[in-house]
Coordinates of C-alpha atoms and ligand atoms in Angstrom, one line a residue:
M8 CA 31.6 -25.8 35.0
R9 CA 30.9 -28.0 37.9
N10 CA 27.3 -26.9 37.8
I11 CA 27.0 -27.7 34.1
L12 CA 28.5 -31.1 34.6
A13 CA 26.2 -31.8 37.5
F14 CA 23.2 -31.6 35.0
G15 CA 23.0 -35.2 33.8
L16 CA 19.8 -36.6 32.5
V17 CA 18.7 -36.8 36.1
G18 CA 19.5 -33.1 36.6
L19 CA 17.3 -32.1 33.6
L20 CA 14.3 -34.0 35.0
A21 CA 14.7 -33.0 38.7
G22 CA 16.6 -29.7 38.7
P23 CA 20.3 -29.0 39.3
A24 CA 22.3 -31.1 41.7
F25 CA 23.5 -29.4 44.9
A26 CA 26.9 -27.7 44.5
A27 CA 29.2 -26.3 47.2
D28 CA 28.4 -22.6 46.3
M29 CA 24.7 -23.1 46.8
V30 CA 22.6 -22.6 50.0
P31 CA 20.5 -25.5 51.1
M32 CA 16.8 -24.7 50.3
T33 CA 14.6 -25.1 53.4
R34 CA 10.9 -24.8 54.3
D35 CA 10.0 -21.9 56.6
N36 CA 10.5 -24.2 59.5
G37 CA 14.2 -24.6 58.4
A38 CA 13.8 -28.2 57.3
P39 CA 15.4 -29.1 54.0
V40 CA 13.4 -29.1 50.7
G41 CA 14.4 -32.1 48.7
D42 CA 12.6 -31.4 45.5
N43 CA 11.3 -27.9 44.5
Q44 CA 10.2 -29.0 41.0
N45 CA 7.9 -31.9 41.5
S46 CA 4.9 -32.2 43.9
K47 CA 4.4 -35.4 45.8
V48 CA 1.9 -37.6 43.9
A49 CA 0.1 -40.8 44.7
G50 CA 1.6 -42.9 42.0
P51 CA 2.5 -41.7 38.4
E52 CA -1.1 -41.1 37.4
G53 CA -2.4 -40.3 40.9
P54 CA -3.5 -37.0 42.6
V55 CA -1.2 -34.8 44.6
V56 CA -1.2 -35.7 48.3
L57 CA -2.2 -33.3 51.0
E58 CA 0.8 -34.3 53.1
D59 CA 3.2 -32.5 50.7
N60 CA 3.9 -29.9 53.3
A61 CA 6.5 -28.1 51.2
L62 CA 4.0 -27.6 48.3
I63 CA 1.1 -26.6 50.6
E64 CA 3.3 -24.0 52.4
K65 CA 4.7 -22.6 49.1
L66 CA 1.2 -22.1 47.7
A67 CA -0.3 -20.8 50.9
R68 CA 2.5 -18.2 51.2
F69 CA 2.1 -17.2 47.6
D70 CA -1.7 -16.8 48.2
R71 CA -1.0 -14.2 50.9
E72 CA 1.8 -12.2 49.2
R73 CA -0.3 -9.0 48.8
I74 CA -1.2 -6.7 51.7
P75 CA -3.8 -4.0 51.3
E76 CA -2.6 -1.2 49.2
R77 CA -2.5 2.3 50.7
V78 CA -6.0 3.8 50.7
V79 CA -4.4 6.8 48.9
H80 CA -0.9 7.1 47.3
A81 CA -0.9 3.4 46.4
R82 CA 1.5 3.8 43.5
G83 CA 4.9 4.7 44.8
T84 CA 8.7 4.4 44.6
G85 CA 11.2 4.3 47.4
A86 CA 14.8 5.5 47.6
Q87 CA 17.3 5.8 50.3
G88 CA 19.9 8.4 51.0
V89 CA 21.3 10.9 53.4
F90 CA 20.4 14.4 54.8
V91 CA 23.4 16.6 55.6
T92 CA 22.6 19.6 57.9
S93 CA 24.1 22.9 56.8
E94 CA 22.9 25.4 59.5
D95 CA 22.9 25.5 63.3
F96 CA 19.2 25.9 63.7
S97 CA 19.2 25.4 67.5
K98 CA 18.1 29.0 68.0
Y99 CA 14.7 27.9 66.7
S100 CA 14.4 24.1 67.3
K101 CA 16.0 21.7 69.8
A102 CA 15.7 18.9 67.1
S103 CA 19.3 17.7 66.8
V104 CA 18.8 16.9 63.1
L105 CA 18.6 20.7 62.5
G106 CA 21.3 21.5 65.0
T107 CA 24.8 20.7 63.9
P108 CA 26.2 21.7 60.4
G109 CA 27.8 18.6 58.8
K110 CA 25.6 16.2 60.7
E111 CA 24.5 13.2 58.5
T112 CA 21.1 11.6 59.0
P113 CA 20.0 8.6 56.9
V114 CA 16.7 9.0 55.1
L115 CA 14.1 7.0 53.3
V116 CA 11.9 8.7 50.7
R117 CA 8.8 7.5 48.9
F118 CA 7.5 9.4 45.9
S119 CA 4.0 8.6 44.8
T120 CA 0.8 9.5 42.9
V121 CA -2.4 9.8 44.9
M122 CA -5.6 8.6 43.5
N123 CA -5.1 5.4 41.4
Y124 CA -4.2 1.8 42.2
R125 CA -0.8 0.3 43.1
G126 CA 0.0 -0.6 39.4
S127 CA -1.5 2.5 37.8
P128 CA 0.3 4.7 35.3
E129 CA 2.6 7.3 36.9
A130 CA 1.8 10.1 34.5
A131 CA -1.4 11.1 36.2
R132 CA -2.9 14.6 36.8
D133 CA -2.3 14.1 40.5
P134 CA -0.1 15.7 43.2
R135 CA 3.1 13.7 43.7
G136 CA 3.7 12.4 47.2
F137 CA 7.1 13.4 48.6
A138 CA 7.4 11.6 51.9
V139 CA 10.7 11.7 53.8
K140 CA 11.6 9.7 56.9
F141 CA 14.7 11.0 58.8
Y142 CA 16.2 8.3 61.1
T143 CA 17.5 10.9 63.6
D144 CA 19.3 10.3 66.9
Q145 CA 16.1 11.5 68.7
G146 CA 13.8 9.0 66.8
N147 CA 12.1 9.1 63.4
W148 CA 10.9 12.3 62.0
D149 CA 8.7 12.3 58.8
I150 CA 7.8 15.2 56.5
V151 CA 4.9 13.6 54.6
G152 CA 4.5 16.2 51.9
I153 CA 3.7 16.7 48.2
N154 CA 5.1 18.6 45.3
E155 CA 2.7 21.6 45.6
P156 CA 2.9 24.1 48.5
V157 CA -0.9 23.9 49.2
F158 CA -3.7 21.4 49.3
F159 CA -7.3 21.2 48.0
I160 CA -9.2 21.3 51.3
R161 CA -8.5 22.8 54.8
D162 CA -10.3 20.5 57.2
A163 CA -9.7 16.8 57.7
I164 CA -13.4 16.1 58.0
K165 CA -13.6 16.6 54.2
F166 CA -10.7 14.3 53.3
P167 CA -12.7 11.0 52.8
D168 CA -15.2 12.8 50.5
F169 CA -12.4 14.5 48.5
V170 CA -10.8 11.1 48.0
H171 CA -14.1 9.4 47.0
A172 CA -14.8 12.0 44.4
N173 CA -11.4 11.7 42.9
K174 CA -10.6 8.0 43.0
P175 CA -12.0 5.5 40.5
A176 CA -15.8 5.8 40.7
A177 CA -18.1 3.5 42.7
V178 CA -19.9 2.1 39.6
T179 CA -17.3 2.1 36.7
N180 CA -14.1 1.9 38.7
L181 CA -12.8 4.7 36.4
Q182 CA -11.7 8.1 37.5
D183 CA -14.4 10.6 36.4
P184 CA -14.0 14.4 36.2
N185 CA -17.8 14.6 36.7
N186 CA -17.4 13.4 40.2
A187 CA -14.2 15.4 40.9
F188 CA -15.6 18.7 39.7
D189 CA -19.0 18.1 41.3
F190 CA -17.1 18.0 44.6
F191 CA -14.7 20.9 43.9
S192 CA -17.6 23.1 42.7
R193 CA -18.8 23.0 46.4
V194 CA -15.3 23.6 47.8
P195 CA -14.0 27.0 46.6
E196 CA -10.8 26.7 48.7
S197 CA -9.6 24.2 46.1
T198 CA -9.1 26.9 43.5
H199 CA -5.5 27.6 44.4
M200 CA -4.4 24.0 44.4
L201 CA -6.3 23.2 41.2
T202 CA -4.5 26.2 39.5
Q203 CA -1.1 24.8 40.5
L204 CA -2.1 21.2 39.7
Y205 CA -3.1 22.0 36.1
T206 CA 0.2 23.6 35.2
D207 CA 2.8 21.6 33.3
T208 CA 5.8 22.5 35.4
I209 CA 4.4 21.9 38.8
G210 CA 1.4 19.7 38.1
M211 CA 2.9 17.1 35.8
P212 CA 6.6 16.6 36.8
A213 CA 8.8 15.3 34.0
S214 CA 10.4 13.1 36.7
Y215 CA 10.5 12.7 40.5
R216 CA 13.9 14.3 40.3
T217 CA 12.6 17.5 38.7
M218 CA 10.0 18.5 41.3
D219 CA 10.1 20.3 44.6
G220 CA 8.5 19.0 47.8
Y221 CA 6.6 20.8 50.5
G222 CA 5.5 20.0 54.0
V223 CA 2.5 22.2 53.2
H224 CA 1.3 22.7 56.8
A225 CA 2.9 25.0 59.4
F226 CA 4.7 23.2 62.2
R227 CA 5.7 24.5 65.6
L228 CA 9.4 24.7 66.2
V229 CA 10.5 24.8 69.8
N230 CA 14.0 25.6 71.1
A231 CA 15.6 24.4 74.3
K232 CA 14.2 27.4 76.2
G233 CA 10.7 26.5 75.2
Q234 CA 10.5 29.5 72.8
Q235 CA 8.3 28.9 69.7
V236 CA 8.0 29.9 66.1
F237 CA 6.0 28.5 63.3
A238 CA 7.7 26.9 60.2
K239 CA 6.9 25.6 56.7
F240 CA 9.3 23.2 55.0
H241 CA 10.3 23.3 51.3
W242 CA 12.5 20.8 49.4
K243 CA 14.1 22.6 46.4
S244 CA 15.2 20.3 43.6
Q245 CA 18.9 20.9 42.6
Q246 CA 17.9 19.3 39.2
G247 CA 15.4 22.2 38.6
L248 CA 11.7 22.0 37.8
K249 CA 10.6 20.4 34.6
G250 CA 7.1 19.3 33.5
L251 CA 5.4 17.4 30.8
T252 CA 2.9 18.9 28.3
L253 CA -0.6 17.4 28.0
E254 CA 0.5 15.6 24.8
Q255 CA 3.7 14.2 26.5
M256 CA 1.7 13.1 29.5
R257 CA -0.7 11.1 27.3
T258 CA 2.1 9.3 25.5
T259 CA 4.7 8.8 28.2
D260 CA 5.8 5.4 29.5
T261 CA 3.4 4.2 32.3
D262 CA 6.4 3.7 34.7
Y263 CA 8.4 6.7 33.5
A264 CA 9.1 8.2 36.9
T265 CA 10.4 5.1 38.6
K266 CA 12.6 4.2 35.6
D267 CA 14.1 7.7 35.6
L268 CA 14.7 7.8 39.3
Y269 CA 16.3 4.3 39.6
A270 CA 18.3 4.7 36.3
N271 CA 19.9 7.9 37.6
I272 CA 20.7 6.5 41.1
V273 CA 22.2 3.4 39.6
A274 CA 24.3 5.5 37.2
G275 CA 25.6 7.5 40.2
N276 CA 23.8 10.7 39.1
F277 CA 22.3 11.1 42.6
P278 CA 19.4 13.5 42.8
K279 CA 19.6 16.2 45.5
W280 CA 17.2 18.6 47.2
D281 CA 18.0 21.5 49.5
L282 CA 15.7 21.9 52.5
Y283 CA 14.4 25.4 53.1
V284 CA 12.4 26.7 56.0
Q285 CA 10.1 29.7 56.3
L286 CA 9.6 31.1 59.8
M287 CA 6.8 33.2 61.4
T288 CA 6.2 34.1 65.0
P289 CA 2.7 33.6 66.4
E290 CA 2.2 37.4 66.3
E291 CA 3.2 37.6 62.6
V292 CA 0.8 34.7 61.8
E293 CA -2.0 36.5 63.7
K294 CA -1.5 39.7 61.5
L295 CA -1.9 37.9 58.1
S296 CA -5.0 38.8 56.0
Y297 CA -5.6 35.1 55.6
D298 CA -5.4 32.2 58.2
G299 CA -1.7 31.2 58.4
F300 CA -2.7 27.7 59.4
D301 CA -4.9 27.2 56.4
D302 CA -3.1 24.7 54.1
T303 CA -4.7 26.2 51.0
K304 CA -2.4 29.2 51.5
V305 CA 1.3 29.9 50.9
W306 CA 3.2 32.2 53.2
S307 CA 4.0 34.6 50.4
G308 CA 6.8 37.0 50.9
V309 CA 8.3 35.2 53.9
P310 CA 12.0 34.5 53.3
E311 CA 13.3 31.0 53.1
V312 CA 16.4 29.8 55.1
K313 CA 18.4 26.8 53.9
V314 CA 19.0 24.1 56.6
G315 CA 20.5 21.2 54.7
T316 CA 20.7 19.0 51.6
M317 CA 19.3 15.5 50.9
T318 CA 21.0 13.2 48.4
L319 CA 19.3 10.0 47.2
N320 CA 22.0 7.4 46.5
K321 CA 20.5 4.0 46.9
V322 CA 17.8 1.9 45.3
P323 CA 16.4 -0.1 48.3
A324 CA 17.3 -3.8 48.2
N325 CA 13.7 -4.8 48.2
Y326 CA 10.5 -3.1 46.9
F327 CA 8.2 -4.7 49.4
E328 CA 10.3 -4.1 52.5
Y329 CA 11.1 -0.4 51.7
T330 CA 8.2 0.8 49.7
E331 CA 5.1 -1.3 50.5
E332 CA 6.0 -1.7 54.2
A333 CA 7.3 1.9 54.6
A334 CA 5.0 3.8 57.0
F335 CA 5.3 7.6 57.0
A336 CA 3.2 9.6 59.4
P337 CA 2.9 13.3 60.2
S338 CA 2.7 12.2 63.8
N339 CA 6.3 11.0 63.7
L340 CA 7.7 14.1 65.2
I341 CA 10.7 14.6 67.5
P342 CA 11.5 17.0 70.3
G343 CA 11.7 20.5 68.8
I344 CA 9.1 19.9 66.0
E345 CA 5.5 19.9 67.0
P346 CA 2.1 20.4 65.3
S347 CA 0.5 23.7 64.5
P348 CA -3.3 24.1 64.8
D349 CA -3.7 23.5 61.1
R350 CA -7.0 21.5 61.0
M351 CA -5.8 19.2 58.2
L352 CA -2.6 18.4 60.0
Q353 CA -4.5 17.7 63.2
G354 CA -6.6 15.1 61.3
R355 CA -3.5 13.6 59.7
L356 CA -1.8 13.2 63.1
F357 CA -4.4 10.5 63.7
A358 CA -5.0 8.9 60.3
Y359 CA -1.6 7.6 59.2
A360 CA -0.7 5.5 62.2
D361 CA -4.3 4.3 62.3
T362 CA -4.3 3.1 58.7
Q363 CA -0.8 1.5 59.2
R364 CA -2.0 -0.5 62.1
Y365 CA -4.7 -1.9 59.8
R366 CA -2.5 -2.1 56.6
L367 CA 0.7 -3.5 58.2
G368 CA -0.4 -4.6 61.7
V369 CA 0.1 -3.0 65.2
N370 CA 3.8 -3.8 65.3
Y371 CA 4.6 -2.1 62.0
E372 CA 7.2 0.1 63.5
E373 CA 9.4 -2.9 64.1
L374 CA 9.7 -3.5 60.3
P375 CA 13.1 -2.6 58.7
A376 CA 11.8 0.5 56.9
N377 CA 10.2 1.9 60.0
R378 CA 12.5 0.8 62.9
P379 CA 14.2 3.8 64.5
L380 CA 18.0 3.8 64.8
V381 CA 17.6 4.7 68.5
Q382 CA 16.5 2.1 71.0
V383 CA 12.8 1.9 71.5
A384 CA 12.0 1.7 75.2
N385 CA 8.5 1.7 76.6
N386 CA 5.8 -0.6 78.0
N387 CA 3.8 -1.0 74.9
Q388 CA 3.7 -4.7 74.2
D389 CA 2.4 -7.8 72.5
G390 CA -0.1 -7.6 69.6
A391 CA 0.0 -9.5 66.3
M392 CA 3.6 -10.3 65.1
Q393 CA 5.4 -8.8 68.1
S394 CA 8.9 -10.0 67.5
V395 CA 11.4 -7.8 69.4
P396 CA 12.5 -9.9 72.5
R397 CA 11.2 -8.7 75.8
T398 CA 12.5 -9.7 79.2
G399 CA 11.4 -9.5 82.8
N400 CA 8.1 -8.8 84.5
T401 CA 8.2 -5.0 84.6
N402 CA 5.8 -4.1 81.8
F403 CA 4.5 -1.1 83.7
D404 CA 5.5 2.3 84.8
P405 CA 6.2 3.8 87.4
T406 CA 8.3 1.2 89.0
N407 CA 11.0 0.8 91.6
V408 CA 12.9 -1.7 89.5
P409 CA 16.3 -0.3 88.4
G410 CA 17.2 -0.1 84.7
Q411 CA 13.7 0.5 83.4
P412 CA 12.7 3.1 80.8
A413 CA 12.2 6.4 82.5
E414 CA 10.4 9.5 81.3
Q415 CA 12.5 12.7 80.6
P416 CA 11.0 15.9 81.8
A417 CA 13.3 17.9 79.4
F418 CA 11.3 16.5 76.5
R419 CA 7.8 17.6 77.7
Y420 CA 5.7 19.1 74.9
A421 CA 5.8 22.9 74.5
Q422 CA 3.2 24.9 76.4
Y423 CA 1.0 27.5 74.7
K424 CA -2.2 29.3 75.5
V425 CA -5.5 28.3 73.9
D426 CA -8.7 30.3 74.3
G427 CA -12.4 30.4 73.4
M428 CA -15.5 28.2 73.2
T429 CA -15.5 24.8 71.5
Q430 CA -17.2 25.1 68.1
T431 CA -17.7 23.5 64.7
K432 CA -17.2 26.4 62.5
A433 CA -15.3 27.3 59.3
I434 CA -12.2 29.5 59.7
D435 CA -12.8 33.3 59.6
K436 CA -10.2 34.5 57.2
Q437 CA -10.9 32.3 54.1
E438 CA -9.6 34.3 51.1
N439 CA -10.5 31.4 48.8
F440 CA -9.4 33.0 45.5
R441 CA -6.7 35.7 46.0
Q442 CA -3.6 33.5 46.0
A443 CA -4.9 31.5 43.0
G444 CA -5.1 34.8 41.1
E445 CA -1.6 35.9 42.2
F446 CA -0.2 32.6 41.1
Y447 CA -1.9 32.8 37.7
R448 CA -0.7 36.3 37.1
A449 CA 2.9 35.3 37.9
L450 CA 2.9 32.6 35.2
S451 CA 4.3 33.4 31.7
K452 CA 2.0 33.7 28.8
V453 CA 2.9 30.2 27.6
E454 CA 2.4 28.7 31.1
Q455 CA -1.1 30.4 31.3
D456 CA -2.0 28.9 27.9
D457 CA -0.9 25.4 29.0
L458 CA -2.8 25.7 32.3
I459 CA -6.0 26.7 30.5
K460 CA -5.6 23.9 27.9
N461 CA -5.0 21.3 30.7
L462 CA -7.9 22.5 32.8
A463 CA -10.3 22.7 29.9
A464 CA -9.4 19.1 28.8
D465 CA -10.9 17.8 32.1
L466 CA -13.5 20.5 32.8
G467 CA -14.8 20.2 29.2
Q468 CA -15.8 16.6 30.0
V469 CA -18.2 17.7 32.8
K470 CA -21.8 17.1 31.7
N471 CA -23.6 19.1 34.3
E472 CA -23.5 22.7 32.9
Q473 CA -24.1 24.2 36.3
V474 CA -21.2 22.4 37.9
K475 CA -19.0 23.5 35.0
D476 CA -20.1 27.1 35.3
I477 CA -19.6 27.2 39.1
M478 CA -16.1 25.8 38.6
V479 CA -15.2 28.4 36.0
S480 CA -16.7 31.1 38.3
H481 CA -14.1 30.2 41.0
F482 CA -11.3 30.7 38.5
Y483 CA -12.9 33.9 37.3
R484 CA -13.0 35.2 40.9
A485 CA -9.3 34.4 41.1
D486 CA -8.6 36.4 38.0
K487 CA -11.0 37.8 35.4
D488 CA -8.8 37.0 32.4
Y489 CA -8.2 33.4 33.7
G490 CA -11.9 32.8 34.1
T491 CA -12.9 34.4 30.8
R492 CA -10.3 32.4 28.8
L493 CA -11.2 29.2 30.6
A494 CA -14.9 29.7 29.9
A495 CA -14.2 29.8 26.2
A496 CA -11.8 26.8 26.3
A497 CA -14.1 24.6 28.4
K498 CA -17.3 25.9 26.6
A499 CA -18.9 27.3 29.8
D500 CA -21.5 30.0 29.6
I501 CA -19.6 33.3 30.4
K502 CA -22.8 35.1 31.3
D503 CA -23.7 32.5 34.0
V504 CA -20.0 32.5 35.1
E505 CA -20.0 36.3 35.5
A506 CA -23.4 36.2 37.4
M507 CA -22.1 33.5 39.7
A508 CA -18.8 35.3 40.3
D509 CA -20.7 38.4 41.2
H510 CA -22.5 36.7 44.1
Ligands
HEM217 C1 -6.7 15.1 56.6 C2 -6.2 15.0 55.5 C3 -5.5 13.7 55.1 C4 -5.7 12.4 55.5 C5 -6.8 11.9 56.4 C6 -4.7 11.6 54.8 C7 -4.6 10.2 54.9 C8 -3.7 9.5 54.3 C9 -3.6 8.0 54.4 C10 -4.5 7.2 55.2 C11 -2.5 7.6 53.7 C12 -2.0 6.2 53.5 C13 -0.8 6.0 54.5 C14 -0.4 4.6 54.5 O1 -1.1 3.7 54.2 O2 0.8 4.4 54.9 C15 -1.9 8.8 53.2 C16 -0.7 8.8 52.4 C17 -0.1 10.0 52.1 N1 -0.5 11.3 52.3 FE1 -2.2 11.8 53.1 N2 -3.9 12.4 54.1 C18 -4.3 13.7 54.2 C19 -3.8 14.8 53.6 C20 -2.6 14.9 53.1 C21 -1.8 16.1 52.7 C22 -2.3 17.5 53.0 C23 -0.6 15.7 52.2 C24 0.5 16.5 51.8 C25 0.9 17.6 52.4 C26 -0.6 14.2 52.2 C27 0.4 13.5 51.7 C28 0.5 12.1 51.8 C29 1.6 11.3 51.2 C30 2.8 11.8 50.6 C31 1.2 10.0 51.4 C32 2.0 8.8 51.0 C33 3.0 8.4 52.0 C34 3.8 7.2 51.5 O3 4.6 7.4 50.6 O4 3.7 6.1 52.1 N3 -1.8 13.8 52.7 N4 -2.6 9.9 53.5

């Protein structure tokens, strides 16, 4: 009532009068802003004066609101929650987050699509990013995964080319299946991932809630005695898996996934995922017919052990702070979880923190979304926007000054043997098609029909007949029925396909 009365004629012209329940508006230097509706002018008909510092600052800040979008996974949605451990996994890993049943660890999750821009439609034929940051009592641990258990390529050196071929094209700025399949036709290891991606249930999730997540790579778990075992992580949705058909995908709301996730969290219908782990000893990995560190492969037949459950229960208070500024990285590992020799993972260990130093600045780990709950104590210092207070002269180590950060020998990296000549050479056990065929044959008839329809819709647009035939020959090599049906649906030449597959 008081506010309404405060609007006299003057109030209508100049904005509301200040009331007791309002906060004084200030400039960024803390000085009061007197008028936030009218610029300072040189007389009633005169120009705006440069000395209107409040105006200049407001426009200058606005001009700089955008930061570079992620080079991939630009369109995303963040949510917060908690991970509750269900098993004592200390036999395999000294990571405390996996050690004590009932232990609660806060998490930040960011779901995303991969190839298109920050404001692009969410219903894209694209993997979905499934990045989880655990704020553990040993530092932040990130599983930066996707909703398929495998990936398109197996060596980081191919990643920029893979992305260029799949992102909006250099000339038209539109995604073009001609470029994507030109690339994939030369990369037969993509057959398994493409087969999963073009299904309805896995490839086109009906919501972020109704999809699984996978760490994809193997990681090295290390226990307190230094014993090692390799592990793959799998988030299983308690909501079950649900996909969209091609027709539903084409007509769905452009923001369907964010709307669904946030509406459910706000309504108290919190989505949950159970975290499962597969384990293999180095000797078991060695015996596989394929390379166990090849991220185009699943570890089929290896049992999964449940280690905990994640619940998403909060829409972050601010999109920019918890989604744009969130920085997930496969290199954010904690004692007890180390990298495997997976050649993709090895490249990712470098690329994420590198892009984040560019995208957010060198002190990005001080931002609210990225700041660990534990104290950060080291001699890294300075750089743009350093803001955590530092005291004293001892910005070096070793030192004799008491109270300084000290290294902890108990947390040395695990030791393991490596052998052989340096080389730039593809892996030996490639098996580019077998698991794609197994996956296809395990689908129901309806799922196979949908897969072929979805793939043909994109492959059918490829103008270069040779590229199309090579692509179909890859699926033919995975499974003869799959390739034959796809050749008919995408109008590829079955004789060429068979000849190529025979090679
Ligand atoms: C060598 C191969 C790869 C490279 C070089 C690479 C690089 C990148 C880069 C530069 C970003 C942007 C990060 C940022 O700006 O914060 C990113 C995001 C992401 N990548 Fe990768 N990537 C690779 C492979 C993969 C694989 C195999 C997966 C899944 C297993 C994956 C999942 C993700 C996810 C989920 C995000 C989004 C994280 C977020 O929500 O902020 N990437 N990747």
